[in-house]
Amino acid sequence: MIPAAFDYQRADSKEQAISLLSEHGDEAKLLAGGHSLIPLMKYRLAAPGIVVDVGRIDELSYVREEGDHLAIGALTCHREIETNELVLANTGLLAAATKQVGDPQVRHRGTIGGALAHGDPASDIPSAALALRASLVIEGPSGEREVEADDFFTGFLETALEPEELLTEIRVPKLPNSTWSFQKFNRRAQDWAIVGASVLIADNQCGVGLVNMDSKPVRATALEEAIKNGASAEEASELAAEGLEPPSDLNASTEYRSHLARVLTKRGLQESGK
Amino acid sequence: MTINGTKVSADVEPRTLLVHFIREQASLKGTNIGCDSSSCGACTVHLNGESAKSCTVLAVQADEQEVTTIEGLADGETLHPMQEAFRDCHALQCGYCTPGMVMAAVSLLDEIPAPTELEVREGLEGNLCRCTGYHNIVKAVLQASGSKS
């Protein structure tokens, strides 16, 4: 399978990337590690006129401690995140979810920013970003803005990113004393989750992000609320699919996905000490 | 780009995949195309020393980078220890997945020099053997690492 023809431009800095995006608008698509975009292009589900390769903007690959949060450059690859000591010590849930992305080859190339900007409800990383209440830094021609993960995912493969904007940084609260669990149900090790759950318990706050349980990455808000009000893992997990519209496909029906969400969040909450 | 230490240069369309560049422009046919959808790992090569699925990398992304394919592992007539271990343990049946398996396994040992059996199995999760010959493959990787199975 070969993608449809496109023009290729490599950006060496984020300024150059933003200027190329401004110039080409909707026609352009950003390429980071390529492990979401290239398969889509090979299947001809995406056929951008111009691909702007940001994969070599090294200034966007880093993990730094900044006050109460970790700042992670959007082009930091999964392999770096799953093994980074700052991430492991301060936000273990993100490392655990990242370790479940695809396989080692995919994690060598794929980036945290790419996985988030793709906005795929079946991806593991958005669920962790939601559970952790991460925020995302976006840069465009008119400057920088910061968007909460909750407001970033707007629809199926749609995000708050405007065509001329670039996701530059992910800010994850430092929660060294949190307990957490990442649960993923799939048929083969490297597959996408049929359903997944990122569970985080910190200072009596509960964050639960779900994979593949709606048309966009979502939190299990009814479950979170129940935990806050003192419900047990067993009681709260019954509410995991409340208000959500999980898809139905060859792997699982809507009902089965709802069942999996209840089972996986219960396991996740129990593993997190609830 | 540099493939197995040799500079290879060609004008290609941006949509050319790295695996096609390796097989057609560089005429190195050891890297196989299996599923062509980044599932099976048959096309695994090293890009700047790390395993990558060359069916999901554009050749232009590897511009000016270092690529190693299965042909680049042996030192003349002397096989790479991983190749030797695959031969010793009979870690191949039809052989189609083997180049990708060997490349993934070498990258795995670079990251985890003395893996447990579980770490080997998890580390090779991106490579499928449709003969289902996993047992001997895992044995070979453990042998190459010097670990006991």
Coordinates of N, CA and C in Angstrom, one line a residue, chain B residues 29-149:
Chain B
K29 N 17.4 -7.1 -0.5 CA 16.1 -7.8 -0.4 C 15.8 -8.6 0.9
G30 N 16.8 -8.5 1.8 CA 16.6 -9.2 3.1 C 15.5 -8.7 3.9
T31 N 15.1 -7.5 3.8 CA 14.0 -6.9 4.5 C 12.7 -7.2 3.9
N32 N 11.9 -8.0 4.5 CA 10.6 -8.5 3.9 C 9.5 -7.6 4.2
I33 N 8.5 -7.6 3.2 CA 7.3 -6.9 3.5 C 6.2 -8.0 3.8
G34 N 5.6 -7.8 5.0 CA 4.6 -8.8 5.4 C 3.2 -8.3 5.3
C35 N 2.8 -7.7 6.4 CA 1.4 -7.2 6.4 C 1.3 -5.9 5.8
D36 N 2.4 -5.1 5.7 CA 2.4 -3.8 5.1 C 1.5 -2.8 5.9
S37 N 1.2 -3.1 7.2 CA 0.4 -2.2 7.9 C 0.9 -2.1 9.4
S38 N 2.2 -2.2 9.6 CA 2.9 -2.1 10.8 C 2.4 -3.0 11.9
S39 N 1.9 -4.2 11.5 CA 1.5 -5.2 12.5 C 2.5 -6.3 12.7
C40 N 3.1 -6.8 11.6 CA 3.8 -8.1 11.7 C 5.3 -7.9 12.0
G41 N 5.9 -6.8 11.7 CA 7.3 -6.6 12.0 C 8.3 -7.3 11.1
A42 N 7.8 -7.9 10.0 CA 8.7 -8.5 9.0 C 9.7 -7.5 8.4
C43 N 9.3 -6.2 8.4 CA 10.1 -5.2 7.7 C 11.0 -4.4 8.7
T44 N 11.1 -5.0 9.9 CA 11.9 -4.3 10.9 C 13.4 -4.1 10.5
V45 N 13.8 -2.8 10.6 CA 15.2 -2.4 10.4 C 15.6 -1.6 11.6
H46 N 16.9 -1.2 11.7 CA 17.3 -0.2 12.7 C 17.4 1.2 12.0
L47 N 16.7 2.2 12.6 CA 16.8 3.5 12.2 C 17.6 4.3 13.3
N48 N 18.8 4.8 13.0 CA 19.6 5.4 14.0 C 19.7 4.4 15.3
G49 N 19.9 3.1 15.0 CA 20.2 2.2 16.1 C 19.0 1.6 16.8
E50 N 17.8 2.1 16.5 CA 16.6 1.6 17.1 C 15.7 0.9 16.1
S51 N 15.0 -0.2 16.6 CA 14.2 -1.0 15.7 C 13.0 -0.1 15.2
A52 N 12.6 -0.2 14.0 CA 11.5 0.5 13.4 C 10.9 -0.3 12.3
K53 N 9.6 -0.1 12.1 CA 9.0 -0.9 11.0 C 9.1 0.0 9.7
S54 N 9.8 -0.5 8.8 CA 10.2 0.3 7.6 C 9.0 0.5 6.6
C55 N 7.9 -0.2 6.9 CA 6.7 0.0 6.0 C 5.9 1.2 6.5
T56 N 6.3 1.7 7.7 CA 5.5 2.8 8.3 C 6.5 4.0 8.5
V57 N 7.5 4.1 7.7 CA 8.5 5.2 7.7 C 8.6 5.6 6.2
L58 N 8.5 6.9 6.0 CA 8.8 7.4 4.6 C 10.3 7.4 4.4
A59 N 10.7 7.1 3.2 CA 12.1 7.2 2.9 C 12.7 8.6 3.2
V60 N 11.9 9.6 2.9 CA 12.4 11.0 3.2 C 12.7 11.2 4.7
Q61 N 11.9 10.5 5.6 CA 12.2 10.6 7.0 C 13.5 10.1 7.4
A62 N 14.1 9.2 6.6 CA 15.4 8.6 6.9 C 16.5 9.3 6.1
D63 N 16.1 10.4 5.5 CA 17.1 11.2 4.7 C 18.3 11.6 5.7
E64 N 19.5 11.3 5.3 CA 20.7 11.7 6.1 C 20.8 10.9 7.4
Q65 N 20.0 9.9 7.6 CA 20.0 9.1 8.8 C 20.7 7.7 8.6
E66 N 20.9 7.0 9.7 CA 21.6 5.7 9.6 C 20.6 4.6 9.6
V67 N 20.7 3.7 8.6 CA 19.8 2.6 8.5 C 20.6 1.3 8.6
T68 N 20.2 0.3 9.4 CA 20.9 -1.0 9.3 C 19.8 -2.0 9.0
T69 N 20.1 -2.9 8.0 CA 19.2 -4.0 7.6 C 19.9 -5.3 8.0
I70 N 19.2 -6.4 7.9 CA 19.7 -7.7 8.2 C 21.0 -8.0 7.5
E71 N 21.2 -7.4 6.3 CA 22.5 -7.6 5.6 C 23.7 -7.0 6.3
G72 N 23.4 -6.0 7.2 CA 24.4 -5.2 7.8 C 24.9 -5.8 9.1
L73 N 24.3 -6.9 9.6 CA 24.6 -7.4 10.9 C 25.9 -8.2 10.9
A74 N 26.1 -9.1 10.0 CA 27.2 -10.0 10.0 C 28.5 -9.2 9.7
D75 N 29.6 -9.7 10.2 CA 30.9 -9.1 9.9 C 31.6 -10.0 8.9
G76 N 31.5 -9.7 7.7 CA 32.0 -10.6 6.6 C 31.4 -12.0 6.7
E77 N 32.2 -13.0 6.9 CA 31.7 -14.4 7.0 C 31.2 -14.7 8.4
T78 N 31.5 -13.8 9.4 CA 31.2 -14.1 10.8 C 29.8 -13.6 11.1
L79 N 28.9 -14.5 11.5 CA 27.5 -14.1 11.8 C 27.5 -13.3 13.0
H80 N 26.5 -12.4 13.1 CA 26.2 -11.7 14.4 C 25.8 -12.7 15.4
P81 N 26.1 -12.5 16.7 CA 25.8 -13.5 17.7 C 24.3 -13.8 17.7
M82 N 23.4 -12.8 17.4 CA 22.0 -13.1 17.3 C 21.7 -14.1 16.2
Q83 N 22.3 -13.9 15.0 CA 22.1 -14.8 13.9 C 22.6 -16.2 14.2
E84 N 23.8 -16.2 14.9 CA 24.3 -17.5 15.4 C 23.3 -18.2 16.3
A85 N 22.8 -17.5 17.2 CA 21.8 -18.1 18.2 C 20.6 -18.6 17.5
F86 N 20.1 -17.8 16.5 CA 18.9 -18.3 15.8 C 19.2 -19.6 15.0
R87 N 20.5 -19.7 14.5 CA 20.8 -20.9 13.8 C 20.9 -22.1 14.8
D88 N 21.6 -21.8 15.9 CA 21.8 -22.9 16.9 C 20.5 -23.4 17.5
C89 N 19.6 -22.5 17.7 CA 18.3 -22.9 18.4 C 17.2 -23.3 17.4
H90 N 17.6 -23.3 16.1 CA 16.6 -23.6 15.0 C 15.4 -22.6 15.2
A91 N 15.7 -21.3 15.3 CA 14.6 -20.4 15.6 C 13.9 -19.9 14.4
L92 N 13.9 -20.7 13.3 CA 13.1 -20.3 12.2 C 12.5 -21.5 11.5
Q93 N 11.4 -21.3 10.9 CA 10.7 -22.4 10.2 C 10.7 -22.0 8.7
C94 N 9.7 -21.2 8.3 CA 9.7 -20.8 6.9 C 10.7 -19.7 6.7
G95 N 11.0 -19.0 7.7 CA 12.1 -17.9 7.6 C 11.6 -16.6 7.2
Y96 N 10.3 -16.4 6.9 CA 9.9 -15.1 6.4 C 10.0 -14.0 7.5
C97 N 9.7 -14.3 8.7 CA 9.7 -13.3 9.8 C 11.1 -13.1 10.3
T98 N 12.0 -14.0 9.9 CA 13.3 -14.0 10.6 C 14.1 -12.7 10.5
P99 N 14.3 -12.1 9.4 CA 15.1 -10.9 9.3 C 14.5 -9.8 10.3
G100 N 13.2 -9.7 10.3 CA 12.6 -8.7 11.2 C 12.8 -9.1 12.7
M101 N 12.6 -10.4 12.9 CA 12.8 -10.9 14.3 C 14.2 -10.7 14.8
V102 N 15.2 -10.9 14.0 CA 16.6 -10.8 14.4 C 16.8 -9.3 14.6
M103 N 16.4 -8.4 13.8 CA 16.6 -7.0 14.0 C 15.9 -6.5 15.2
A104 N 14.7 -6.9 15.5 CA 14.0 -6.5 16.7 C 14.7 -7.1 17.9
A105 N 15.2 -8.3 17.8 CA 15.9 -8.9 19.0 C 17.2 -8.2 19.3
V106 N 17.9 -7.8 18.3 CA 19.2 -7.1 18.5 C 18.9 -5.7 19.2
S107 N 17.9 -5.1 18.7 CA 17.5 -3.8 19.4 C 17.0 -4.0 20.8
L108 N 16.3 -5.1 21.0 CA 15.8 -5.4 22.4 C 17.0 -5.6 23.3
L109 N 18.0 -6.3 22.9 CA 19.2 -6.6 23.8 C 20.0 -5.3 24.0
D110 N 20.0 -4.4 23.0 CA 20.6 -3.1 23.2 C 20.0 -2.3 24.4
E111 N 18.7 -2.5 24.5 CA 17.9 -1.8 25.6 C 17.9 -2.6 26.9
I112 N 17.8 -3.9 26.8 CA 17.7 -4.7 28.0 C 18.8 -5.9 27.8
P113 N 20.0 -5.7 28.2 CA 21.1 -6.6 27.8 C 20.8 -8.0 28.4
A114 N 20.2 -8.1 29.6 CA 20.0 -9.5 30.2 C 18.5 -9.6 30.5
P115 N 17.7 -9.8 29.5 CA 16.2 -9.9 29.7 C 15.8 -11.2 30.3
T116 N 14.6 -11.1 31.0 CA 14.0 -12.4 31.4 C 13.2 -12.9 30.2
E117 N 12.7 -14.2 30.4 CA 11.9 -14.7 29.3 C 10.7 -13.8 29.0
L118 N 10.1 -13.3 30.0 CA 8.9 -12.5 29.8 C 9.3 -11.2 29.1
E119 N 10.4 -10.6 29.5 CA 10.8 -9.4 28.8 C 11.1 -9.7 27.3
V120 N 11.6 -10.9 27.0 CA 11.9 -11.2 25.6 C 10.6 -11.3 24.8
R121 N 9.6 -12.0 25.5 CA 8.3 -12.2 24.8 C 7.6 -10.8 24.6
E122 N 7.7 -9.9 25.6 CA 7.1 -8.6 25.5 C 7.8 -7.8 24.5
G123 N 9.2 -7.9 24.5 CA 10.0 -7.1 23.6 C 9.8 -7.5 22.2
L124 N 9.3 -8.7 21.9 CA 9.1 -9.1 20.5 C 7.6 -9.1 20.1
E125 N 6.8 -8.3 20.9 CA 5.4 -8.3 20.7 C 5.0 -7.7 19.3
G126 N 5.9 -7.0 18.8 CA 5.6 -6.3 17.5 C 6.0 -7.2 16.3
N127 N 6.4 -8.4 16.5 CA 6.8 -9.3 15.5 C 6.0 -10.6 15.5
L128 N 5.4 -10.9 14.4 CA 4.6 -12.1 14.3 C 5.3 -13.2 13.5
C129 N 5.2 -14.5 14.0 CA 5.7 -15.6 13.3 C 4.5 -16.5 13.0
R130 N 4.1 -16.6 11.7 CA 2.9 -17.3 11.4 C 3.1 -18.8 11.4
C131 N 4.4 -19.3 11.5 CA 4.6 -20.7 11.7 C 4.4 -21.0 13.2
T132 N 4.2 -19.9 14.0 CA 4.1 -20.0 15.5 C 5.3 -20.6 16.1
G133 N 6.5 -20.3 15.6 CA 7.7 -20.8 16.1 C 8.3 -20.0 17.3
Y134 N 7.5 -19.4 18.1 CA 8.0 -18.5 19.1 C 8.9 -19.1 20.1
H135 N 8.7 -20.3 20.5 CA 9.4 -21.0 21.6 C 10.9 -20.9 21.3
N136 N 11.3 -21.3 20.1 CA 12.7 -21.4 19.8 C 13.3 -20.0 19.5
I137 N 12.5 -19.1 19.1 CA 12.9 -17.7 18.9 C 13.3 -17.1 20.3
V138 N 12.4 -17.3 21.2 CA 12.7 -16.8 22.6 C 14.0 -17.4 23.1
K139 N 14.1 -18.7 22.9 CA 15.3 -19.5 23.4 C 16.6 -18.8 22.7
A140 N 16.5 -18.5 21.5 CA 17.6 -18.0 20.8 C 18.0 -16.6 21.3
V141 N 17.0 -15.8 21.6 CA 17.3 -14.4 22.1 C 18.0 -14.6 23.5
L142 N 17.4 -15.5 24.3 CA 18.0 -15.7 25.6 C 19.4 -16.2 25.5
Q143 N 19.6 -17.1 24.6 CA 21.0 -17.6 24.4 C 22.0 -16.5 24.0
A144 N 21.5 -15.7 23.1 CA 22.4 -14.6 22.6 C 22.7 -13.6 23.7
S145 N 21.8 -13.5 24.7 CA 22.0 -12.5 25.8 C 22.8 -13.1 26.9
G146 N 23.0 -14.5 26.8 CA 23.8 -15.1 27.9 C 22.9 -15.5 29.1
S147 N 21.6 -15.1 29.0 CA 20.7 -15.5 30.1 C 20.3 -16.9 30.0
K148 N 19.9 -17.4 31.2 CA 19.4 -18.8 31.2 C 17.9 -18.8 30.9
S149 N 17.5 -19.7 30.1 CA 16.0 -19.8 29.8 C 15.3 -20.5 30.9

